[in-house]
Each structure stands twice: as C-alpha cells, then as structure tokens.
C-alpha cells in the first residue's frame, strides 16, 4: 500500500497533485511519501514485537538525508555499507548504537571512523577482515562488537545479480566453516562476538528461502553456544520483496515475515535485527517523467520520455518491471495502446518497457513509474551528461525539494582543467 493514488482524475502524492510538483520542479524527478515510509517502517517494527528488536533501514536503497531523518525520527536503526553511508546516518541524527556496518570490503579507515563515532556492530564477512578489524580496535584501545555473516548456501530464487546467499556468491563465510571462524574470533582481544548475521538476497517473493536460512542460523546458534560463545543477537538481513507488477504479484507481508522469524528463531531468546531496504523505500517513491515524442516505428510505437536509464537503471540492469501510469487518470474503458517505453540515451538498453499496454499518450503527458523509491535515485548517474534529477518529499499537503536539480554549470564546474592545458 502506498499514498500515490488517483483522486479527482489525477495522480496525487499524499495530498499533493503530482502535476503541481512537476510544474514547480520540472521533469523528470523523484517524489517520496513520508506517510508511506513511516507506514512500512512501522509494519516491520510491529511484526517483530514478539522480541527485543531493531529495524535497521538498508540506506543503500534510498539515502537522501531527508528520508533518513524521517526514519531516524521513527527510531529506525541504519544498515550502512560504506564510510559515506555511515556519515549520512550520523548526519541524520542516528546514534552510533543504532548503526550496523555491513559489506565485504570494509577498509581500515572505515572501521576507524565507525569505532570512533560509535557503532552497534560490524557484520564481518571474512577472516582477513576480522584480523584488520581486530588490529584497528586494538590500536584505538576499544573492543569492536561483531557478528559473523554466514553464507547458508540457500537459493533465494531471485534475480542472479541480487542473490547473495549461495556458495558461489562473494558474501559471508560458508556456514560449514562458521565454528572455526568463531573460534578464531574468540582469540582476538579487540573483538567481542555478540551474534550471527545472514542476508541471502533481495526482492524475495517467497518465504521458504528465508525459512531455510533462518533454520540453519538457529542450529548454528545452538552449536556456537555449546562451543562457549555468547550469541545474543541475530541479524537476519533484508530482502523481502515488493509487488512491482501490482496486477499480478503479492509477495508475503511483513507480518507474515515476522511470524516466520518468530517460528524459526524466536525460541533462542536473541535480540532480533533486520535490514530491510526495498520494502520500506520502494513503494514510497515514484519517478515522474514527461513524454517528449510518440514515434511510430515499422512495427511498434515508441513512447520517448525525458527520463532515461541513467535516472532509473533497474529495467536496463535487472530487466525489472515497473508499473508505469499516466498522471492524468485514464477514462474508464479507454482502448489501450501498445508502446515500447524508452528514454533518450543513445543505447538500445535505454528501454523501460517493451510492448506495454497503456492508455493513449501524447507529447507533454506526464507518466509515473511506480515502486521507484528503492534503488532508483541512489543508482542514478549523469551518463550522457544528464544532470541528476531532483528529489522531492511530500508530507500531507506540503512538499519540498530535498535535492535540487543541478544546473549544467554545476555539472561542468565539478570538473577542472589541468594547468598544462592552459586557458583557451
Ligand atoms: N542487507 C544487506 C547486507 C544487503 O546487501 C542488502 C541489499 C540489504 C540488506 C537490503 O535488501 P532489500 O531489503 O532492499 O532487498 N540494486 C538492486 C538491489 C541490490 C540489493 C543489494 N543488497 C535492485 O535494484 O534490485
């Protein structure tokens, strides 16, 4: 459920007509709904009500400071994967003891930054990383709280590029070697083992891969406890999927996911952490774009938009489906037209949808890409020298630009000409 719905014949973002935002900021742009962000965060928070828990928002999915501030005010923790994300969490007012640091390639500088600024835990992904973290902690005279991310070798049944829990993936330590690695951790004075971490992939639309992984984690918890380790926290990762194609998909709800967690690991008495990104941010955002031309090809019609793959790369990168809807509500029963929906970038990969049935559209009409809040703006680039598009936040009947559109000068002036090239 989200707060982008038709009212009085037009698409609204909460209580603001989308066309009004387009008139104010120009197209294309992203717009996020505060109420949807809050609602999805709270669904997870309630779903874990059976245990001590923390919902850590995976900010890689959407990291605008205003969005982080909304979630921080809700009490969310943050899952960060870089020094930049750590800095964003701190800047949004998230206390260090609500920040978890994930990722296979944390550098010593990033570790230092987090140990000095405050950290809830590092999710350690390899022995070399463990040794570096130990050395950094000892150098600073502190003890780093850690979990070890285990790779349970479970097929997440999702797109290959976003599956992370199979043995061929680069993530985590094979669960079969976990006891050995925990034994090593216990000998390192700079580390304190507090739990286990697992994350098997993203956009999971079924619960059984989670169930398989969490059962393995439950068994491992008991084994590690028997080995003498204190396991008090389980970080169960993110990954719950969203209905990108609304007419034809209904992934499990957070409440069902919470019940699964309770069923598989609830008896262990651990504090539960999760790291959802997409389910909180995905349906909280849309990307709005304008039709530049309708072009008739030999055997198809192209809808050429002013938004492109550099603004929303998911269709090009993962063959992802996004529902695309006109901002003016189509009349009931209107005859659909079939379009290939594309952007202006100079490669055929700049295609958002092929043979998509849409109400008839003409130049200057606005369309909205649904479910574009997650992995949209954060993955954008300036390819083809198209400046990053603005982000807008709506709250009830108010809206604000939370990242302005750079001018061409802004974009050009980030580059500099070496002295040896001289001035023209
Ligand atoms: N925790 C870890 C360790 C992760 O690697 C990820 C996502 C998450 C949490 C959050 O997963 P989520 O709840 O958002 O599924 N760019 C891709 C998705 C990449 C996901 C990477 N890791 C896409 O657009 O589909």
CSV table of C-alpha atoms in Angstrom, one decimal, residues 309 343-351 383-384:
chain,number,residue,atom,x,y,z
A,309,UNK,CA,18.3,4.6,-17.9
A,343,UNK,CA,14.5,7.2,-22.8
A,344,UNK,CA,16.6,9.5,-24.9
A,345,UNK,CA,20.0,7.9,-24.0
A,346,UNK,CA,22.0,6.6,-27.0
A,347,UNK,CA,21.8,2.9,-26.5
A,348,UNK,CA,19.1,0.4,-27.0
A,349,UNK,CA,19.4,-0.7,-23.4
A,350,UNK,CA,17.7,2.5,-22.5
A,351,UNK,CA,14.3,0.8,-22.6
A,383,UNK,CA,25.5,9.4,-18.2
A,384,UNK,CA,25.0,11.4,-21.5
